Short mmCIF file of N, CA and C and ligand atoms in Angstrom, two decimals:
data_model
loop_
_atom_site.label_atom_id
_atom_site.label_comp_id
_atom_site.label_asym_id
_atom_site.label_seq_id
_atom_site.Cartn_x
_atom_site.Cartn_y
_atom_site.Cartn_z
N MET A 1 -37.83 -27.18 -87.61
CA MET A 1 -37.80 -28.59 -87.37
C MET A 1 -36.64 -28.75 -86.71
N LYS A 2 -36.34 -29.52 -86.00
CA LYS A 2 -35.20 -29.30 -84.59
C LYS A 2 -34.33 -31.07 -85.34
N LEU A 3 -33.63 -30.83 -85.68
CA LEU A 3 -32.49 -31.23 -86.57
C LEU A 3 -31.92 -32.97 -84.85
N LEU A 4 -32.31 -33.74 -85.71
CA LEU A 4 -32.27 -35.00 -84.90
C LEU A 4 -30.51 -35.31 -84.52
N THR A 5 -30.81 -35.99 -83.72
CA THR A 5 -29.13 -36.17 -83.20
C THR A 5 -28.61 -38.02 -84.14
N ILE A 6 -27.65 -38.33 -84.62
CA ILE A 6 -28.28 -39.93 -84.58
C ILE A 6 -28.41 -40.71 -84.11
N SER A 7 -27.66 -40.41 -82.37
CA SER A 7 -28.60 -41.19 -81.56
C SER A 7 -30.04 -41.17 -81.77
N GLU A 8 -30.32 -40.02 -81.78
CA GLU A 8 -31.84 -39.83 -81.88
C GLU A 8 -32.89 -40.64 -83.03
N ARG A 9 -31.65 -40.17 -84.24
CA ARG A 9 -32.61 -40.86 -85.69
C ARG A 9 -31.96 -42.07 -85.06
N LEU A 10 -31.36 -43.67 -84.81
CA LEU A 10 -31.31 -44.59 -84.69
C LEU A 10 -32.19 -44.90 -83.54
N GLY A 11 -32.28 -44.06 -82.85
CA GLY A 11 -33.43 -44.48 -81.80
C GLY A 11 -35.32 -44.49 -82.36
N MET A 12 -35.31 -44.68 -83.43
CA MET A 12 -36.19 -44.33 -84.17
C MET A 12 -36.72 -45.39 -85.04
N VAL A 13 -35.54 -46.63 -85.47
CA VAL A 13 -35.14 -47.60 -85.84
C VAL A 13 -36.83 -48.70 -85.47
N ASN A 14 -37.75 -49.25 -86.32
CA ASN A 14 -38.11 -50.13 -85.33
C ASN A 14 -37.77 -51.42 -86.37
N TYR A 15 -38.40 -52.90 -85.55
CA TYR A 15 -38.04 -54.10 -86.07
C TYR A 15 -39.11 -54.80 -86.84
N ARG A 16 -38.88 -55.80 -87.02
CA ARG A 16 -40.07 -56.87 -87.21
C ARG A 16 -39.88 -58.00 -86.21
N ASN A 17 -40.90 -57.52 -86.06
CA ASN A 17 -40.93 -58.65 -84.36
C ASN A 17 -39.81 -58.39 -83.47
N GLN A 18 -40.03 -57.11 -83.21
CA GLN A 18 -39.39 -56.36 -81.92
C GLN A 18 -39.91 -57.00 -80.72
N GLY A 19 -39.05 -57.07 -79.83
CA GLY A 19 -40.03 -57.34 -78.09
C GLY A 19 -39.02 -58.71 -78.24
N LYS A 20 -39.42 -59.75 -79.49
CA LYS A 20 -39.70 -60.81 -79.63
C LYS A 20 -38.60 -61.57 -79.12
N SER A 21 -38.35 -62.28 -78.06
CA SER A 21 -37.61 -62.97 -77.58
C SER A 21 -36.62 -63.92 -78.35
N GLN A 22 -37.52 -64.84 -79.65
CA GLN A 22 -36.82 -65.70 -80.24
C GLN A 22 -36.64 -65.75 -81.37
N ALA A 23 -36.22 -63.89 -81.80
CA ALA A 23 -35.98 -63.37 -82.99
C ALA A 23 -35.09 -64.17 -83.34
N THR A 24 -34.75 -64.46 -84.19
CA THR A 24 -33.70 -65.00 -85.34
C THR A 24 -32.47 -63.71 -85.91
N PRO A 25 -31.29 -63.61 -85.16
CA PRO A 25 -30.30 -63.07 -86.61
C PRO A 25 -30.14 -62.92 -87.26
N HIS A 26 -30.30 -61.75 -88.31
CA HIS A 26 -29.81 -61.46 -89.50
C HIS A 26 -28.54 -61.87 -90.02
N ILE A 27 -27.46 -61.60 -88.91
CA ILE A 27 -26.10 -61.55 -88.99
C ILE A 27 -25.64 -62.03 -87.73
N LYS A 28 -24.64 -62.93 -88.36
CA LYS A 28 -24.07 -63.89 -87.30
C LYS A 28 -22.37 -64.04 -87.25
N VAL A 29 -21.98 -63.13 -86.33
CA VAL A 29 -20.81 -63.06 -86.40
C VAL A 29 -19.74 -64.43 -85.40
N ASN A 30 -18.49 -64.69 -86.11
CA ASN A 30 -18.06 -65.83 -85.61
C ASN A 30 -16.97 -64.83 -85.04
N THR A 31 -17.11 -64.74 -83.52
CA THR A 31 -16.34 -63.97 -82.73
C THR A 31 -14.61 -64.67 -82.38
N ASP A 32 -15.27 -65.63 -82.42
CA ASP A 32 -13.74 -66.36 -83.02
C ASP A 32 -12.56 -66.49 -83.54
N ILE A 33 -12.90 -65.89 -84.21
CA ILE A 33 -11.93 -64.94 -85.84
C ILE A 33 -12.17 -64.00 -85.62
N CYS A 34 -12.86 -62.85 -84.55
CA CYS A 34 -12.13 -62.29 -84.77
C CYS A 34 -11.58 -61.88 -82.87
N ASN A 35 -11.14 -62.19 -82.02
CA ASN A 35 -10.61 -62.03 -81.18
C ASN A 35 -9.09 -63.46 -81.18
N SER A 36 -8.96 -64.06 -82.38
CA SER A 36 -7.72 -65.13 -82.29
C SER A 36 -7.40 -63.91 -83.97
N THR A 37 -7.33 -64.25 -85.10
CA THR A 37 -6.63 -64.30 -85.65
C THR A 37 -7.35 -61.84 -86.49
N CYS A 38 -8.24 -62.09 -86.21
CA CYS A 38 -8.17 -60.37 -86.79
C CYS A 38 -6.95 -59.35 -85.81
N GLN A 39 -6.22 -58.87 -87.28
CA GLN A 39 -5.72 -58.01 -86.34
C GLN A 39 -6.13 -56.50 -86.01
N HIS A 40 -7.27 -55.92 -87.22
CA HIS A 40 -7.46 -54.69 -87.40
C HIS A 40 -8.77 -54.46 -86.48
N LYS A 41 -9.62 -55.20 -86.48
CA LYS A 41 -11.26 -55.38 -85.69
C LYS A 41 -12.46 -54.11 -86.35
N CYS A 42 -11.99 -53.64 -87.89
CA CYS A 42 -12.39 -52.81 -88.56
C CYS A 42 -13.84 -52.40 -87.94
N THR A 43 -14.63 -53.40 -88.33
CA THR A 43 -15.95 -53.72 -87.79
C THR A 43 -16.59 -52.53 -86.43
N THR A 44 -15.61 -52.73 -85.29
CA THR A 44 -15.65 -52.23 -84.41
C THR A 44 -15.39 -50.64 -84.66
N MET A 45 -15.35 -50.04 -85.30
CA MET A 45 -14.92 -49.09 -85.93
C MET A 45 -15.96 -47.81 -87.19
N VAL A 46 -16.86 -49.14 -87.60
CA VAL A 46 -17.50 -48.66 -89.05
C VAL A 46 -18.52 -49.23 -88.83
N CYS A 47 -18.66 -50.03 -87.71
CA CYS A 47 -20.37 -49.65 -87.44
C CYS A 47 -21.24 -48.31 -86.73
N PRO A 48 -21.92 -48.44 -88.05
CA PRO A 48 -22.83 -46.81 -87.29
C PRO A 48 -24.02 -47.12 -85.80
N ALA A 49 -24.60 -48.05 -85.54
CA ALA A 49 -25.22 -48.21 -84.58
C ALA A 49 -24.42 -49.18 -83.73
N ASN A 50 -23.63 -49.21 -83.70
CA ASN A 50 -22.17 -50.01 -82.65
C ASN A 50 -22.74 -50.53 -82.17
N CYS A 51 -22.97 -51.81 -83.24
CA CYS A 51 -22.89 -53.43 -82.44
C CYS A 51 -22.07 -54.45 -82.29
N TYR A 52 -20.66 -53.86 -83.16
CA TYR A 52 -19.78 -54.52 -82.04
C TYR A 52 -19.05 -53.65 -81.47
N THR A 53 -18.40 -54.25 -80.31
CA THR A 53 -17.26 -53.22 -79.51
C THR A 53 -16.82 -53.98 -79.08
N LEU A 54 -15.06 -53.56 -77.79
CA LEU A 54 -14.75 -54.00 -77.43
C LEU A 54 -14.29 -53.66 -76.16
N ASP A 55 -14.24 -54.46 -74.84
CA ASP A 55 -14.63 -54.37 -73.59
C ASP A 55 -12.86 -54.04 -73.23
N GLU A 56 -12.84 -54.07 -72.06
CA GLU A 56 -11.25 -53.53 -72.25
C GLU A 56 -10.56 -54.57 -71.97
N MET A 57 -10.50 -55.58 -72.76
CA MET A 57 -9.38 -56.61 -72.72
C MET A 57 -9.58 -56.86 -74.02
N ASN A 58 -9.99 -55.96 -74.98
CA ASN A 58 -9.81 -55.67 -76.39
C ASN A 58 -10.66 -56.80 -77.61
N LYS A 59 -11.13 -57.82 -76.99
CA LYS A 59 -11.93 -58.76 -77.11
C LYS A 59 -13.30 -57.74 -77.97
N VAL A 60 -13.98 -59.09 -79.14
CA VAL A 60 -15.19 -57.69 -79.81
C VAL A 60 -15.77 -59.11 -79.18
N HIS A 61 -17.02 -57.59 -79.19
CA HIS A 61 -18.55 -58.67 -78.77
C HIS A 61 -19.45 -58.16 -79.66
N PHE A 62 -20.39 -58.87 -80.45
CA PHE A 62 -21.30 -58.21 -81.31
C PHE A 62 -22.45 -58.42 -80.37
N GLN A 63 -23.89 -57.33 -81.49
CA GLN A 63 -24.90 -57.67 -81.14
C GLN A 63 -26.08 -57.53 -82.05
N PHE A 64 -26.52 -57.98 -82.86
CA PHE A 64 -27.16 -58.05 -84.12
C PHE A 64 -28.65 -56.83 -83.76
N GLU A 65 -28.93 -56.96 -82.61
CA GLU A 65 -30.35 -55.79 -81.94
C GLU A 65 -30.41 -54.58 -82.31
N ASP A 66 -29.38 -53.77 -82.70
CA ASP A 66 -29.59 -52.53 -83.27
C ASP A 66 -29.16 -52.62 -84.74
N CYS A 67 -28.90 -53.95 -85.27
CA CYS A 67 -28.43 -53.09 -86.43
C CYS A 67 -29.54 -52.75 -87.61
N ILE A 68 -28.78 -51.52 -88.53
CA ILE A 68 -30.21 -51.19 -89.08
C ILE A 68 -29.69 -51.50 -90.51
N GLU A 69 -28.91 -52.76 -90.42
CA GLU A 69 -28.53 -53.62 -92.12
C GLU A 69 -28.51 -52.09 -93.27
N CYS A 70 -27.27 -51.71 -93.06
CA CYS A 70 -26.19 -51.11 -94.14
C CYS A 70 -26.37 -51.21 -94.61
N GLY A 71 -24.99 -52.82 -94.63
CA GLY A 71 -23.94 -53.58 -95.04
C GLY A 71 -22.75 -53.11 -94.77
N THR A 72 -22.89 -52.93 -94.00
CA THR A 72 -20.80 -52.34 -94.15
C THR A 72 -20.00 -53.45 -93.64
N CYS A 73 -20.49 -53.57 -92.20
CA CYS A 73 -19.71 -54.84 -91.64
C CYS A 73 -19.59 -56.31 -92.58
N MET A 74 -20.06 -56.18 -93.61
CA MET A 74 -20.10 -57.04 -94.82
C MET A 74 -18.77 -57.10 -95.84
N PHE A 75 -18.96 -56.12 -96.13
CA PHE A 75 -18.09 -55.87 -96.89
C PHE A 75 -16.58 -54.82 -96.32
N ALA A 76 -16.80 -54.71 -94.57
CA ALA A 76 -15.69 -54.59 -94.42
C ALA A 76 -15.08 -55.30 -93.44
N CYS A 77 -15.46 -56.56 -93.38
CA CYS A 77 -15.13 -57.82 -92.33
C CYS A 77 -14.09 -58.54 -93.67
N ASP A 78 -12.28 -58.67 -93.94
CA ASP A 78 -11.88 -59.07 -95.22
C ASP A 78 -11.25 -60.77 -94.39
N GLN A 79 -12.75 -60.64 -93.06
CA GLN A 79 -11.62 -62.10 -91.99
C GLN A 79 -12.55 -62.57 -92.36
N GLY A 80 -13.81 -63.15 -92.59
CA GLY A 80 -15.51 -64.02 -93.09
C GLY A 80 -15.49 -64.75 -92.23
N ALA A 81 -15.69 -63.89 -91.01
CA ALA A 81 -16.23 -63.46 -89.84
C ALA A 81 -18.07 -63.40 -90.13
N VAL A 82 -18.31 -63.46 -90.64
CA VAL A 82 -20.04 -62.16 -91.22
C VAL A 82 -20.74 -63.28 -92.40
N LYS A 83 -21.35 -63.64 -91.15
CA LYS A 83 -22.55 -63.95 -92.57
C LYS A 83 -23.77 -62.94 -92.77
N TRP A 84 -24.37 -63.30 -93.49
CA TRP A 84 -25.76 -62.99 -93.30
C TRP A 84 -26.86 -63.15 -93.83
N SER A 85 -27.65 -63.52 -93.33
CA SER A 85 -28.75 -64.10 -93.86
C SER A 85 -29.97 -63.40 -94.02
N TYR A 86 -31.58 -63.16 -94.68
CA TYR A 86 -31.89 -62.13 -94.42
C TYR A 86 -33.51 -62.91 -93.44
N PRO A 87 -33.42 -62.73 -92.42
CA PRO A 87 -34.36 -62.83 -91.71
C PRO A 87 -35.76 -63.35 -91.71
N ASP A 88 -36.43 -64.32 -92.07
CA ASP A 88 -38.29 -65.11 -91.74
C ASP A 88 -38.46 -64.17 -91.55
N PRO A 89 -39.55 -63.92 -92.04
CA PRO A 89 -40.55 -62.80 -91.63
C PRO A 89 -40.95 -63.28 -89.83
N GLU A 90 -41.31 -64.95 -90.35
CA GLU A 90 -41.56 -65.02 -88.83
C GLU A 90 -40.65 -64.99 -87.72
N ASN A 91 -39.53 -64.90 -88.20
CA ASN A 91 -38.36 -65.10 -86.85
C ASN A 91 -38.15 -64.18 -86.54
N GLY A 92 -37.85 -63.76 -87.88
CA GLY A 92 -36.40 -62.84 -88.37
C GLY A 92 -36.76 -61.59 -87.40
N ARG A 93 -35.64 -60.26 -87.48
CA ARG A 93 -35.43 -59.14 -86.81
C ARG A 93 -34.31 -58.18 -87.63
N GLY A 94 -35.45 -58.34 -89.16
CA GLY A 94 -34.71 -56.85 -89.98
C GLY A 94 -35.36 -55.74 -89.01
N VAL A 95 -34.86 -54.69 -89.77
CA VAL A 95 -35.57 -53.35 -90.18
C VAL A 95 -36.50 -53.72 -90.77
N ASN A 96 -37.57 -52.53 -90.19
CA ASN A 96 -38.95 -52.33 -90.96
C ASN A 96 -38.28 -50.90 -92.05
N TRP A 97 -38.92 -51.59 -93.49
CA TRP A 97 -38.64 -50.38 -94.36
C TRP A 97 -39.71 -49.16 -94.25
N ASN A 98 -39.78 -48.18 -94.60
CA ASN A 98 -41.23 -47.25 -94.55
C ASN A 98 -41.41 -47.70 -96.17
N PHE A 99 -40.43 -47.68 -97.00
CA PHE A 99 -41.03 -48.33 -98.24
C PHE A 99 -41.35 -48.94 -99.11
N GLY A 100 -41.10 -50.64 -98.45
CA GLY A 100 -41.17 -52.10 -98.25
C GLY A 100 -39.92 -52.54 -98.04
S1 SF4 B 201 -13.08 -57.41 -89.20
FE1 SF4 B 201 -14.21 -59.56 -89.43
S2 SF4 B 201 -13.19 -60.86 -87.71
FE2 SF4 B 201 -12.29 -58.83 -87.65
S3 SF4 B 201 -13.60 -57.73 -85.43
FE3 SF4 B 201 -14.36 -57.19 -87.63
S4 SF4 B 201 -16.50 -58.87 -87.91
FE4 SF4 B 201 -14.00 -59.79 -86.31
S1 SF4 B 202 -25.20 -53.46 -90.94
FE1 SF4 B 202 -24.71 -51.89 -90.20
S2 SF4 B 202 -25.22 -51.20 -88.73
FE2 SF4 B 202 -25.86 -53.50 -89.32
S3 SF4 B 202 -24.24 -54.66 -87.61
FE3 SF4 B 202 -23.33 -54.15 -89.60
S4 SF4 B 202 -22.18 -52.09 -89.77
FE4 SF4 B 202 -23.94 -52.29 -87.89
#
């Protein structure tokens, strides 16, 4: 059996309401905090799905679409910038788990 890379594995994740343009993010990040008081910007280094990125100006951007709900950023962010609420099944875009 071929071992898949992390990127290949992440590409197999599917989401509730995938492709729905009105999907509600289950994580909201206040990037004003990221780009003002946060000195370490650690979530750009620890998110396995690369949802937090830095641009050439060292500015943080966040996209929720590839999130695999690992929860790392909730614990890594010590600045109060990350807010998580589990999605409404009708409108949310959480991961589809194999076992519920
Ligand atoms: S640690 Fe928190 S405040 Fe800093 S970049 Fe990450 S999410 Fe933003
Ligand atoms: S929960 Fe995990 S995958 Fe989702 S944004 Fe946070 S660190 Fe990234």
